[in-house]
Coordinates of C-alpha atoms in Angstrom, one line a residue:
M5 CA 26.3 214.1 -63.2
A6 CA 23.2 212.2 -64.4
G7 CA 20.6 214.8 -65.1
R8 CA 18.7 217.8 -63.9
P9 CA 19.7 218.3 -60.2
A10 CA 23.2 219.6 -60.5
G11 CA 23.7 220.6 -64.1
F12 CA 20.4 221.4 -65.7
G13 CA 20.7 225.2 -65.4
A14 CA 24.1 225.0 -67.1
V15 CA 22.6 223.0 -69.9
L16 CA 19.9 225.6 -70.6
A17 CA 22.5 228.4 -70.4
L18 CA 24.3 226.6 -73.2
L19 CA 21.1 226.8 -75.3
G20 CA 20.9 230.5 -74.8
G21 CA 17.5 230.5 -73.2
C22 CA 14.5 228.2 -73.3
A23 CA 11.1 228.4 -75.0
L24 CA 8.0 226.9 -73.3
A25 CA 5.9 224.2 -74.9
L26 CA 2.8 225.4 -76.7
R27 CA 0.0 226.6 -74.4
G28 CA -3.6 226.0 -75.0
G29 CA -5.6 223.1 -76.1
M30 CA -4.3 219.6 -76.8
L31 CA -6.9 218.3 -79.3
Y32 CA -5.8 215.0 -80.7
P33 CA -4.5 215.5 -84.3
R34 CA -7.3 214.4 -86.6
E35 CA -7.3 214.8 -90.3
S36 CA -10.1 216.8 -91.8
A37 CA -10.8 218.9 -94.9
S38 CA -8.6 221.6 -93.4
R39 CA -6.0 219.5 -91.5
E40 CA -3.3 217.0 -92.5
R41 CA -1.0 214.8 -90.4
R42 CA 2.2 213.0 -91.2
E43 CA 3.5 210.2 -88.9
L44 CA 7.2 210.2 -88.1
D45 CA 7.2 206.7 -86.7
G46 CA 10.0 204.4 -87.9
L47 CA 13.8 204.5 -87.5
W48 CA 15.5 207.5 -86.0
K49 CA 19.2 208.1 -85.5
F50 CA 20.1 207.7 -81.8
R51 CA 23.0 208.2 -79.5
A52 CA 23.4 208.0 -75.7
D53 CA 25.8 210.5 -74.1
F54 CA 28.1 208.2 -72.1
S55 CA 30.4 211.0 -71.0
E56 CA 31.0 211.3 -67.3
N57 CA 28.9 214.4 -66.8
R58 CA 26.4 213.4 -69.5
R59 CA 26.7 216.9 -71.1
R60 CA 29.0 216.3 -74.0
G61 CA 26.1 216.6 -76.4
F62 CA 25.3 220.2 -75.2
E63 CA 29.0 221.2 -75.0
Q64 CA 29.6 220.0 -78.5
Q65 CA 26.2 221.2 -79.7
W66 CA 25.1 218.0 -81.4
Y67 CA 21.8 219.6 -82.4
R68 CA 23.5 222.1 -84.8
T69 CA 24.5 219.5 -87.4
P70 CA 23.3 216.0 -88.4
L71 CA 23.9 213.6 -85.5
R72 CA 26.1 211.3 -87.6
E73 CA 28.7 214.1 -88.0
S74 CA 29.5 214.2 -84.3
G75 CA 30.0 210.5 -83.9
P76 CA 28.5 207.0 -84.5
T77 CA 24.7 206.6 -84.2
L78 CA 22.3 203.6 -83.8
D79 CA 19.0 203.0 -85.6
M80 CA 16.3 203.4 -83.0
P81 CA 12.7 202.5 -83.6
V82 CA 10.1 205.1 -82.6
P83 CA 7.9 204.6 -80.8
S84 CA 9.7 202.3 -78.3
S85 CA 11.8 202.4 -75.2
F86 CA 15.5 202.4 -76.1
N87 CA 16.5 200.0 -73.2
D88 CA 15.7 196.6 -74.6
V89 CA 16.2 197.1 -78.4
G90 CA 20.0 196.6 -78.5
Q91 CA 22.5 194.2 -76.9
D92 CA 24.4 196.8 -74.9
E93 CA 24.1 196.3 -71.2
Q94 CA 25.1 199.9 -70.5
L95 CA 22.3 201.2 -72.7
R96 CA 19.7 199.0 -71.0
S97 CA 20.3 200.7 -67.6
F98 CA 21.5 204.0 -68.9
V99 CA 20.6 207.2 -66.9
G100 CA 21.2 210.6 -68.5
W101 CA 20.8 212.3 -71.8
V102 CA 20.0 210.4 -75.1
W103 CA 19.7 212.0 -78.5
Y104 CA 17.2 211.2 -81.3
E105 CA 17.2 212.7 -84.8
R106 CA 15.0 212.4 -87.9
E107 CA 15.1 214.2 -91.2
V108 CA 11.7 214.8 -92.7
T109 CA 10.6 215.7 -96.2
L110 CA 7.8 218.2 -96.2
P111 CA 5.0 218.8 -98.7
Q112 CA 5.6 221.9 -100.8
R113 CA 2.3 223.5 -99.6
W114 CA 3.5 223.2 -96.0
T115 CA 6.6 225.2 -96.7
Q116 CA 5.3 227.8 -99.1
D117 CA 1.7 228.5 -97.9
P118 CA 1.8 231.2 -95.2
G119 CA -1.8 230.3 -94.4
T120 CA -0.7 226.9 -93.2
R121 CA 0.3 226.3 -89.6
V122 CA 2.7 223.4 -89.1
V123 CA 2.9 221.8 -85.6
L124 CA 5.3 219.2 -84.2
R125 CA 3.6 216.9 -81.7
I126 CA 5.5 214.4 -79.4
G127 CA 3.2 211.8 -77.8
S128 CA 5.5 211.1 -74.9
A129 CA 9.2 211.6 -74.1
H130 CA 10.4 210.2 -70.8
Y131 CA 11.4 212.2 -68.8
Y132 CA 12.7 215.6 -69.7
A133 CA 12.9 216.6 -73.4
I134 CA 14.5 219.4 -75.3
V135 CA 13.6 219.8 -79.0
W136 CA 15.4 221.5 -81.9
V137 CA 14.3 222.0 -85.5
N138 CA 17.1 222.7 -88.1
G139 CA 19.3 223.4 -85.1
V140 CA 17.0 226.0 -83.6
H141 CA 15.8 225.3 -80.1
V142 CA 12.0 225.3 -80.2
T143 CA 10.6 223.8 -77.0
E144 CA 11.2 221.7 -73.9
H145 CA 8.9 219.6 -71.7
E146 CA 9.1 218.1 -68.2
G147 CA 7.4 214.8 -67.6
G148 CA 6.8 211.6 -69.4
H149 CA 3.5 210.0 -70.4
L150 CA 1.8 213.2 -71.7
P151 CA 2.0 214.9 -75.1
F152 CA 3.5 218.3 -76.0
E153 CA 3.7 220.2 -79.2
V154 CA 5.1 223.3 -80.8
D155 CA 4.3 225.5 -83.8
I156 CA 7.3 225.3 -86.2
S157 CA 5.7 227.2 -89.1
K158 CA 8.2 230.0 -89.1
L159 CA 11.2 227.6 -89.2
V160 CA 9.9 225.6 -92.1
Q161 CA 8.6 228.5 -94.1
T162 CA 11.7 230.7 -94.0
G163 CA 13.0 229.8 -97.4
P164 CA 13.0 227.1 -100.2
L165 CA 13.3 224.2 -97.6
S166 CA 12.0 220.7 -98.6
T167 CA 13.3 219.0 -95.4
C168 CA 13.6 219.7 -91.8
R169 CA 15.8 218.0 -89.2
I170 CA 14.2 217.2 -85.8
T171 CA 16.5 216.6 -82.9
I172 CA 15.2 215.6 -79.5
A173 CA 17.4 215.2 -76.4
I174 CA 15.8 213.2 -73.5
N175 CA 16.9 212.8 -69.9
N176 CA 15.4 209.9 -67.9
T177 CA 16.9 211.1 -64.5
L178 CA 14.3 211.1 -61.7
T179 CA 14.7 213.5 -58.7
P180 CA 12.7 214.0 -55.5
H181 CA 10.6 216.6 -57.5
T182 CA 9.8 214.7 -60.6
L183 CA 6.8 212.5 -61.2
P184 CA 7.5 209.8 -60.4
P185 CA 10.2 210.8 -57.9
G186 CA 13.6 209.2 -57.5
T187 CA 17.1 209.9 -56.2
I188 CA 20.6 209.6 -57.6
L189 CA 23.0 207.8 -55.3
Y190 CA 26.7 208.4 -56.0
K191 CA 29.0 205.5 -55.0
T192 CA 32.2 207.3 -53.8
D193 CA 34.1 204.3 -52.4
T194 CA 36.7 204.0 -55.2
S195 CA 37.8 200.6 -53.9
K196 CA 34.4 199.2 -54.9
Y197 CA 33.2 201.5 -57.7
P198 CA 34.7 203.4 -60.6
R199 CA 35.1 207.2 -60.3
G200 CA 31.8 209.0 -60.9
Y201 CA 29.7 205.8 -60.4
F202 CA 26.1 206.4 -59.6
V203 CA 22.7 204.6 -59.6
Q204 CA 19.2 205.7 -60.0
N205 CA 17.0 204.8 -57.0
T206 CA 13.2 204.7 -57.2
N207 CA 10.3 203.7 -55.0
F208 CA 8.1 202.1 -57.6
D209 CA 7.9 198.5 -58.8
F210 CA 8.3 198.8 -62.6
F211 CA 11.2 199.4 -64.9
N212 CA 12.1 203.0 -65.7
Y213 CA 11.9 202.6 -69.4
A214 CA 12.8 205.7 -71.4
G215 CA 12.8 207.2 -74.9
L216 CA 10.1 208.3 -77.4
H217 CA 7.4 206.0 -76.2
R218 CA 4.5 207.2 -78.3
P219 CA 4.0 208.5 -81.9
V220 CA 5.8 211.6 -83.1
L221 CA 4.0 213.5 -85.9
L222 CA 3.6 216.7 -87.8
Y223 CA 0.1 218.1 -88.5
T224 CA -1.3 221.2 -90.0
T225 CA -4.1 223.7 -89.3
P226 CA -5.0 227.0 -90.9
T227 CA -3.5 230.0 -89.2
T228 CA -6.9 230.7 -87.7
Y229 CA -7.9 227.5 -86.1
I230 CA -9.9 225.6 -83.5
D231 CA -7.6 225.3 -80.6
D232 CA -9.6 223.5 -78.0
I233 CA -13.1 222.0 -77.3
T234 CA -14.5 221.2 -73.9
V235 CA -17.7 219.0 -73.8
I236 CA -19.8 218.3 -70.7
T237 CA -22.8 216.0 -70.9
D238 CA -25.9 215.5 -68.8
V239 CA -29.2 213.8 -69.1
D240 CA -32.7 215.2 -68.5
Q241 CA -35.1 212.3 -68.5
N242 CA -34.8 211.0 -72.1
T243 CA -33.0 214.1 -73.5
G244 CA -29.2 214.2 -73.7
L245 CA -27.6 217.5 -73.0
V246 CA -24.2 218.4 -74.6
S247 CA -22.7 221.6 -73.3
Y248 CA -19.7 222.7 -75.4
Q249 CA -17.1 225.5 -75.4
I250 CA -14.8 226.1 -78.3
D251 CA -11.6 228.1 -78.2
V252 CA -10.3 229.7 -81.4
Q253 CA -6.8 231.1 -82.0
G254 CA -5.6 233.4 -84.8
S255 CA -8.5 235.8 -85.2
E256 CA -11.4 237.4 -83.3
D257 CA -13.5 237.8 -86.4
F258 CA -15.0 234.3 -86.9
Q259 CA -18.2 232.3 -87.1
L260 CA -18.7 228.8 -85.7
E261 CA -21.2 226.2 -86.7
V262 CA -21.6 223.2 -84.5
C263 CA -23.6 220.0 -85.2
L264 CA -24.0 216.7 -83.5
L265 CA -24.2 213.6 -85.6
D266 CA -25.3 210.1 -84.5
E267 CA -23.5 206.9 -85.5
E268 CA -25.4 206.8 -88.8
G269 CA -24.2 210.3 -89.7
Q270 CA -27.5 212.0 -89.2
V271 CA -27.6 215.4 -87.6
V272 CA -29.5 215.3 -84.3
A273 CA -28.7 218.8 -83.0
R274 CA -27.3 222.1 -84.3
D275 CA -26.0 225.4 -82.8
V276 CA -23.8 228.4 -83.7
G277 CA -21.3 230.2 -81.6
S278 CA -18.3 229.3 -79.5
Q279 CA -20.4 228.0 -76.6
G280 CA -23.8 226.5 -76.4
L281 CA -26.1 223.6 -75.4
L282 CA -27.1 220.8 -77.7
K283 CA -30.3 218.9 -76.8
V284 CA -30.7 215.4 -78.1
P285 CA -34.2 213.9 -77.8
D286 CA -34.3 210.1 -77.1
A287 CA -30.5 210.1 -76.7
H288 CA -28.4 207.0 -76.9
L289 CA -26.4 207.1 -73.7
W290 CA -22.7 206.0 -73.4
W291 CA -22.9 202.8 -71.3
P292 CA -20.0 200.6 -70.1
Y293 CA -19.3 197.3 -71.6
L294 CA -21.7 194.6 -70.5
M295 CA -24.0 197.1 -68.8
H296 CA -26.3 197.7 -71.8
E297 CA -27.2 196.0 -75.1
R298 CA -25.7 198.9 -77.0
P299 CA -22.7 200.0 -75.0
A300 CA -20.2 202.8 -75.9
Y301 CA -22.5 204.8 -78.1
L302 CA -20.6 207.7 -79.6
Y303 CA -21.9 210.8 -81.3
S304 CA -19.7 213.1 -83.3
L305 CA -19.5 216.8 -82.6
E306 CA -18.5 218.6 -85.8
A307 CA -17.2 222.2 -85.4
R308 CA -16.8 224.3 -88.5
L309 CA -14.9 227.6 -88.3
T310 CA -15.0 230.4 -90.8
A311 CA -12.8 233.4 -90.2
Q312 CA -12.0 236.6 -92.0
T313 CA -8.3 237.5 -92.2
A314 CA -6.2 239.9 -94.1
A315 CA -5.5 237.1 -96.6
G316 CA -9.2 236.4 -97.1
S317 CA -11.6 233.8 -95.8
V318 CA -10.2 230.8 -93.8
S319 CA -12.0 227.7 -92.7
D320 CA -11.2 224.9 -90.2
V321 CA -13.1 221.7 -89.4
Y322 CA -12.6 219.4 -86.3
T323 CA -14.7 216.4 -85.3
L324 CA -14.7 215.2 -81.7
P325 CA -16.3 211.9 -80.5
V326 CA -18.8 212.5 -77.8
G327 CA -20.4 210.0 -75.4
I328 CA -23.4 211.3 -73.4
R329 CA -23.3 210.0 -69.9
T330 CA -23.3 211.1 -66.3
V331 CA -21.1 210.2 -63.3
A332 CA -22.0 210.6 -59.6
V333 CA -20.9 209.3 -56.2
T334 CA -22.9 208.7 -53.0
E335 CA -21.7 207.4 -49.7
S336 CA -22.0 203.8 -50.9
Q337 CA -22.4 203.8 -54.7
F338 CA -20.7 204.8 -57.9
L339 CA -23.3 205.8 -60.5
I340 CA -23.1 206.0 -64.2
N341 CA -26.2 207.4 -65.9
G342 CA -27.9 207.2 -62.5
S343 CA -27.4 203.4 -62.2
P344 CA -25.0 201.6 -59.8
F345 CA -21.8 200.7 -61.5
Y346 CA -19.4 198.0 -60.1
F347 CA -15.8 198.1 -61.4
H348 CA -14.7 194.6 -62.2
G349 CA -11.4 194.9 -64.1
V350 CA -7.7 195.1 -64.0
N351 CA -4.6 197.2 -63.4
K352 CA -2.3 197.4 -66.4
H353 CA 1.1 198.6 -67.5
E354 CA 2.3 199.8 -70.8
D355 CA 4.9 197.1 -71.0
A356 CA 6.0 194.3 -73.4
D357 CA 8.9 192.4 -74.7
V358 CA 11.5 194.4 -76.7
R359 CA 9.4 197.5 -77.1
G360 CA 9.3 198.3 -73.4
K361 CA 6.7 201.0 -73.0
G362 CA 6.6 201.8 -76.7
F363 CA 3.2 202.1 -78.2
D364 CA 2.3 199.2 -80.4
W365 CA -1.1 198.7 -82.2
P366 CA -1.1 194.9 -82.4
L367 CA -0.3 194.7 -78.7
L368 CA -3.0 197.2 -77.8
V369 CA -5.7 195.4 -79.8
K370 CA -4.6 192.0 -78.3
D371 CA -5.0 193.6 -74.8
F372 CA -8.5 194.8 -75.5
N373 CA -9.5 191.5 -77.0
L374 CA -8.3 189.9 -73.7
L375 CA -10.2 192.5 -71.6
L376 CA -13.4 191.7 -73.6
W377 CA -12.9 188.0 -73.2
L378 CA -12.4 188.4 -69.4
G379 CA -15.6 190.4 -69.1
A380 CA -13.6 193.2 -67.6
N381 CA -15.5 196.6 -67.7
A382 CA -12.7 198.8 -66.3
F383 CA -9.0 199.4 -65.7
R384 CA -6.8 201.9 -63.9
T385 CA -3.9 203.5 -65.8
S386 CA -1.4 202.3 -63.2
H387 CA 0.7 204.3 -62.6
Y388 CA 0.8 207.0 -65.3
P389 CA -1.5 208.2 -68.1
Y390 CA -1.6 205.8 -71.1
A391 CA -1.5 206.7 -74.7
E392 CA -4.3 208.8 -76.3
E393 CA -5.1 205.9 -78.6
V394 CA -5.8 203.7 -75.5
M395 CA -8.3 206.2 -74.3
Q396 CA -10.0 206.2 -77.7
L397 CA -10.4 202.5 -77.7
C398 CA -11.9 202.6 -74.2
D399 CA -14.4 205.1 -75.5
Q400 CA -15.2 202.8 -78.4
Y401 CA -15.4 199.5 -76.4
G402 CA -17.0 200.9 -73.2
I403 CA -14.1 200.1 -70.9
V404 CA -14.3 202.5 -68.0
V405 CA -11.0 204.2 -66.9
I406 CA -9.6 205.5 -63.7
D407 CA -7.1 207.9 -65.2
E408 CA -4.0 208.1 -63.0
S409 CA -1.2 210.6 -62.9
P410 CA 2.5 209.5 -62.6
G411 CA 2.4 210.3 -58.9
V412 CA 3.8 206.9 -57.8
G413 CA 6.5 206.4 -55.2
I414 CA 6.0 209.7 -53.4
V415 CA 7.6 208.6 -50.2
L416 CA 10.3 211.2 -49.5
I417 CA 9.6 214.2 -47.3
Q418 CA 11.3 216.5 -49.8
S419 CA 8.7 215.4 -52.4
Y420 CA 6.0 217.3 -50.5
N421 CA 7.6 220.7 -50.9
N422 CA 6.3 223.6 -53.1
E423 CA 8.4 222.7 -56.1
S424 CA 7.0 219.2 -56.2
L425 CA 3.5 220.4 -55.7
Q426 CA 3.7 222.9 -58.5
H427 CA 4.9 220.3 -60.9
H428 CA 2.2 217.9 -59.8
L429 CA -0.5 220.6 -60.3
E430 CA 0.9 221.2 -63.9
V431 CA 0.8 217.5 -64.6
M432 CA -2.8 217.3 -63.6
E433 CA -3.6 220.3 -65.8
E434 CA -2.0 218.5 -68.8
L435 CA -3.8 215.2 -68.0
V436 CA -7.2 216.8 -67.6
C437 CA -6.6 219.0 -70.7
R438 CA -5.8 215.9 -72.7
D439 CA -8.5 213.5 -71.4
K440 CA -11.4 215.7 -70.3
N441 CA -13.6 214.7 -73.3
H442 CA -13.3 211.0 -73.0
P443 CA -16.6 209.4 -71.7
A444 CA -14.7 206.3 -70.6
V445 CA -12.7 208.4 -68.1
V446 CA -14.9 208.5 -65.0
M447 CA -12.4 209.4 -62.2
W448 CA -9.0 211.1 -61.8
S449 CA -6.4 209.4 -59.6
V450 CA -3.7 211.9 -58.5
A451 CA -1.3 209.4 -57.0
N452 CA -0.6 205.8 -56.0
E453 CA 0.5 204.7 -52.5
P454 CA 2.0 208.0 -51.4
A455 CA 3.4 208.3 -47.9
S456 CA 0.2 210.0 -46.9
F457 CA 1.0 209.7 -43.2
L458 CA 3.9 212.3 -43.4
K459 CA 3.1 215.6 -41.8
P460 CA 3.0 217.7 -45.1
A461 CA 0.9 215.2 -47.0
G462 CA -2.5 216.5 -45.8
D463 CA -2.0 220.0 -47.1
Y464 CA -0.3 218.7 -50.3
F465 CA -3.2 216.5 -51.3
K466 CA -5.9 218.9 -50.1
T467 CA -4.4 221.5 -52.6
L468 CA -3.8 218.9 -55.3
I469 CA -7.3 217.4 -55.1
A470 CA -9.1 220.7 -54.9
H471 CA -7.2 221.9 -58.0
T472 CA -8.1 218.8 -59.9
K473 CA -11.8 219.2 -59.0
A474 CA -11.6 222.9 -60.1
L475 CA -10.2 221.7 -63.5
D476 CA -13.0 219.2 -63.9
P477 CA -16.0 219.4 -61.5
T478 CA -17.8 216.6 -63.4
R479 CA -15.6 213.7 -62.2
P480 CA -14.7 212.4 -58.8
V481 CA -11.1 212.4 -57.6
T482 CA -9.2 209.7 -55.7
Y483 CA -5.7 208.6 -54.9
V484 CA -4.8 205.0 -54.3
T485 CA -3.8 204.3 -50.7
A486 CA -2.0 201.5 -48.9
S487 CA -1.8 203.4 -45.6
N488 CA -3.5 202.6 -42.3
Y489 CA -6.9 204.3 -42.3
E490 CA -6.1 206.0 -39.0
L491 CA -3.0 207.7 -40.4
D492 CA -3.9 208.7 -43.9
L493 CA -3.9 212.5 -44.0
G494 CA -5.2 212.8 -47.6
A495 CA -8.2 210.5 -47.5
P496 CA -10.6 213.1 -46.2
Y497 CA -10.3 215.0 -49.5
V498 CA -11.0 212.2 -52.0
D499 CA -14.4 211.2 -53.3
V500 CA -13.7 207.4 -53.5
I501 CA -11.4 205.3 -51.3
C502 CA -9.1 203.1 -53.4
V503 CA -7.3 200.6 -51.3
N504 CA -4.3 198.4 -52.2
S505 CA -3.7 195.3 -50.0
Y506 CA -1.7 192.1 -50.4
Y507 CA -2.8 189.8 -47.6
S508 CA -1.2 186.4 -47.7
W509 CA 1.5 187.8 -49.9
Y510 CA 3.4 190.7 -48.4
H511 CA 1.5 190.3 -45.1
D512 CA 1.3 186.9 -43.5
P513 CA 2.8 185.2 -46.6
G514 CA 1.5 181.8 -47.2
H515 CA -1.5 182.0 -44.8
L516 CA -4.5 182.0 -47.1
E517 CA -6.8 181.4 -44.1
V518 CA -6.4 185.0 -42.8
I519 CA -7.4 186.8 -46.0
Q520 CA -11.2 187.0 -45.5
L521 CA -11.0 188.4 -42.0
Q522 CA -8.3 190.9 -42.8
V523 CA -9.9 192.2 -46.0
A524 CA -13.3 192.5 -44.4
T525 CA -11.8 194.4 -41.4
E526 CA -9.9 196.8 -43.6
L527 CA -12.7 197.6 -45.9
E528 CA -15.1 198.2 -43.0
N529 CA -12.6 200.5 -41.2
W530 CA -12.2 202.7 -44.3
H531 CA -15.9 203.0 -45.0
R532 CA -16.9 203.6 -41.3
T533 CA -14.2 206.3 -41.0
Y534 CA -14.8 208.3 -44.2
Q535 CA -18.4 207.3 -45.3
K536 CA -17.3 206.9 -48.9
P537 CA -17.5 204.1 -51.5
V538 CA -14.5 201.8 -51.5
I539 CA -12.7 200.1 -54.4
Q540 CA -10.3 197.2 -53.8
S541 CA -7.9 198.8 -56.3
E542 CA -5.1 196.2 -56.0
Y543 CA -4.7 192.6 -54.8
G544 CA -2.8 189.6 -56.1
A545 CA 0.1 187.2 -55.9
D546 CA 3.3 186.6 -57.9
T547 CA 2.8 183.4 -60.0
I548 CA 5.3 181.7 -62.4
A549 CA 3.4 180.2 -65.2
G550 CA 3.7 176.4 -65.1
F551 CA 4.6 176.2 -61.4
H552 CA 2.2 173.8 -59.6
H553 CA 1.8 172.4 -56.1
D554 CA -1.1 171.0 -54.1
P555 CA -1.7 172.1 -51.3
P556 CA -1.0 175.5 -52.8
L557 CA 2.4 177.1 -52.3
M558 CA 3.5 180.7 -53.1
Y559 CA 4.5 181.4 -56.7
T560 CA 2.4 178.5 -58.0
E561 CA -0.7 178.9 -60.2
E562 CA -2.8 177.1 -57.5
Y563 CA -1.7 179.7 -54.9
Q564 CA -2.7 182.6 -57.0
K565 CA -6.1 181.1 -57.7
S566 CA -6.7 180.3 -54.1
L567 CA -5.7 183.8 -53.0
L568 CA -8.1 185.4 -55.4
E569 CA -10.9 183.1 -54.3
Q570 CA -10.4 184.2 -50.7
Y571 CA -10.5 187.9 -51.7
H572 CA -13.6 187.3 -53.7
L573 CA -15.4 185.8 -50.7
A574 CA -14.5 188.8 -48.6
L575 CA -15.5 191.3 -51.4
D576 CA -18.9 189.5 -51.9
Q577 CA -19.7 190.3 -48.3
K578 CA -19.3 194.0 -48.8
R579 CA -20.1 194.8 -52.5
K580 CA -23.8 194.9 -51.8
D581 CA -23.2 197.7 -49.3
Y582 CA -20.3 200.1 -50.1
V583 CA -17.6 198.3 -52.1
V584 CA -18.0 199.5 -55.7
G585 CA -15.2 197.7 -57.4
E586 CA -12.3 195.3 -57.6
L587 CA -9.2 195.6 -59.8
I588 CA -6.8 192.7 -60.0
W589 CA -3.0 193.3 -59.8
N590 CA -2.1 192.7 -62.6
F591 CA -3.4 192.2 -66.1
A592 CA 0.0 190.8 -67.3
D593 CA 3.5 190.2 -66.0
F594 CA 5.8 193.2 -66.5
M595 CA 9.4 194.2 -66.2
T596 CA 10.9 195.7 -63.0
N597 CA 14.3 196.7 -61.7
Q598 CA 16.6 193.8 -60.9
T599 CA 16.2 192.8 -57.2
P600 CA 16.4 189.5 -55.3
Q601 CA 12.6 189.7 -54.9
R602 CA 11.9 189.8 -58.6
V603 CA 12.6 187.0 -61.1
M604 CA 12.6 188.7 -64.5
G605 CA 10.0 191.2 -63.4
N606 CA 6.8 191.2 -61.5
K607 CA 4.8 188.0 -62.0
K608 CA 1.5 189.0 -60.6
G609 CA -0.2 189.0 -64.0
I610 CA -3.1 186.7 -64.7
F611 CA -1.5 186.7 -68.2
T612 CA 2.2 186.2 -68.9
R613 CA 4.1 189.1 -70.4
Q614 CA 3.4 187.4 -73.8
R615 CA -0.3 187.6 -73.1
Q616 CA -0.9 183.9 -72.4
P617 CA -3.3 182.9 -69.6
K618 CA -2.5 181.5 -66.3
H619 CA -5.2 179.5 -64.4
A620 CA -6.3 182.7 -62.6
A621 CA -7.4 184.2 -65.9
F622 CA -10.1 181.6 -66.2
L623 CA -11.2 182.1 -62.6
L624 CA -11.4 185.8 -63.1
R625 CA -13.3 185.4 -66.3
D626 CA -16.0 183.2 -64.6
R627 CA -16.3 185.8 -61.9
Y628 CA -16.5 188.9 -64.1
W629 CA -19.1 187.4 -66.4
K630 CA -21.2 186.4 -63.3
L631 CA -20.9 190.0 -62.0
A632 CA -21.9 191.4 -65.4
N633 CA -25.0 189.2 -65.5
E634 CA -26.0 190.3 -62.0
T635 CA -25.6 194.0 -63.0
R636 CA -27.7 193.5 -66.1
S637 CA -30.4 191.9 -64.0
Q638 CA -30.3 194.9 -61.6
Q639 CA -30.5 197.4 -64.5
W640 CA -33.5 195.6 -66.0
A641 CA -35.3 195.7 -62.6
L642 CA -34.6 199.5 -62.3
R643 CA -35.9 200.2 -65.7
V644 CA -39.0 198.1 -65.2
Q645 CA -39.7 200.3 -62.1
G646 CA -39.1 203.4 -64.2
L647 CA -35.9 204.4 -62.2
G648 CA -33.3 204.0 -65.0
K649 CA -31.9 206.8 -67.0
S650 CA -31.7 205.1 -70.4
P651 CA -34.5 205.4 -72.9
C652 CA -33.5 201.9 -74.1
T653 CA -34.3 198.6 -72.5
L654 CA -32.3 195.4 -72.5

C-alpha cells in the first residue's frame, strides 16, 4: 500500500484527527525590528518506511519519541531530495512514507515571552506532509512546491523547554487526484514480481524527486501582527499608483502607518490605515531585463503596526519589495507598462546533480548568471512553482516569469472530476497568495499539456481559469497546450495561447526541412481561431554534448542548432504580427524516469546538467541579444513619439 488512495484515512485515524495548515497570508519571513527567523537547514535524521504497507511509522508512532529510538536513521541534508544522496537503489526509487526529524534549541525569549508568536514554516514537502512538534500533531499539507506553516507558540511555551523536536512524515505517492497526477500499478503475477510489488506511473517527463526540497525555518512575530499585504500597481502618465491592503491578526484595536521608500531609502509616499493608495510622482517603473537602462527598479513598502492589547502596546514591522508596472494583453500583443513585450527565454527545472530538486544558492546564482549572459528576459516555471527565493531574484534582475502550477500530466479522465478540480483550485489559491506581489510574475499558467480534448476538460478549465482570474484580475491566465487547435476545449478561456511543438523531433524525426511550414501553419491556426497572442512555449531537440555529425543527425549538437534555426525562421515570420514570445526547451539537461527513450535523463538542454554550454547556447545568445536590441530600438521610437509609459528615456 504505497500512499493515500487505500490507507490514508486509516493513517489519519491513528493520529486521532487532523489539524489544517495555517490559513491567511503567506508573507515571506523577513527579519525586522519585531521579527526574528532561524534557519533549520542542515542535517536531519531520516528514515524511509520500507514496510509492505508503508504504515509502520504510524502503527509504531515514530513521532512520539526521537526517531533513533525506533530504529536506525540516516543523515539527510535539508533542503534536498532524498533520492540521489545515498547509495541505496531502493531509496532512489522509493514510493511511500519517509520520516524527517530535527531537534532545535530555542532562544529563551521565544519560550518564555507570551507576547511572542513562534511559527514553523516548511518551504516545500513533496508530496503529502504531516508534522508533529514534541510528538503533538500540528498540521498537514497536500501538494509539493508551495510553502505551508503553523503557529507552534503554545507547544513551545508550555513549560521550561529549551528545545523542540520537529518530525515530518512525507509521502510522494501520486494519484489521479494529485497535482501532478499519477497512478499506482500493482504487479500481481507472483511468477515475475515479489508479493506486494508496485510501481508509480506518471505522465510527465521529469523525475519524481521527493523530500524537503526548500528551506525549513522558524520565525517569530508579535501576537498582534501583520498577516498579509496585497499590492496592486498602476501608472497614470508619470505618476505611479500603489494600491495596498493590509490584513492584521490578533487585535481589532490597531493603527497602521505605511510609507513607500525608493532605492536610496527616501520616503516618496505615505498613508495610514489598512488600505489606501500611494501616489509616486515621476515614478521609476519596473522594467524587464534589457528593456530599459534601469530595469527591475524596486521600491520598499514599509508597514508599521501599533496595537493596544491587554498586555500593553505591541508593534510589528514588515517591509515588502514593490515594483510599479502594468500588464495588459490585446489580440496580438503582450504589453508591459503599455509597451510591447516579447518573451525570449527558457523553460527550466529545479534539478541538479545529487541535490535533485533541493534548493541551492550557488546553483541558483549560477543559473541567473547564465540567463543574463544569454540575454534571456523570461522563463516559465515548468512544471510547478519554483522557490520563493527564485521569484525574489527575478524581481531584482528583471526576469519575467510565467508562473505555472503543478498541473502537468493531466491525461486521465478521472483527473477531471470534482475532487481533482477542488484540489487544483486550492493549489491556485496557494500559488496566487504566495506570488501575487512579485512584479516579475506577469501571467499564471494553470496547467501544462492537459488532455484538453476530453469531454469534461472544457468545464474544468472554464472553472479553474475563472477562479484564478477572480483571485488576481491584474494578470492574464494561460495553460500550455500541445493539442490540435480544433479539439482544445479549454483554449477559449485563456488570455494567451501557449503552444508546445516538437517538429522534426517527435513529429517527422530527422526532417528539418518541414519545420518552417509546420510551425507557421500551426501558429496561424491558433491565432485565426482564437484571436489571441501566441507564445511558442516549448520547442527543442535532445542533444548529447560532444556528439557531432555533418550533415546533422539527431542527438548531435549540429542537429539541435539546425532545428532551432529553422524554428527561428518561422517565428520571425509571425512575431511582428501576433507571436509574442519563444521559450526554448530546455535551459539545462535534467533527470527523468528510466525509459529506453531517455539516456540518463532529458538532454534537450542548451546547457548540460552541470551548466556547461552546448553549441546551441551560443546560437540562442546571438538571437536573444539581437531581439533585445530590436526591442530597445522600438521602445526608443515610442518614447520619442510620446507614446511610452516611462518617464525615463534610454
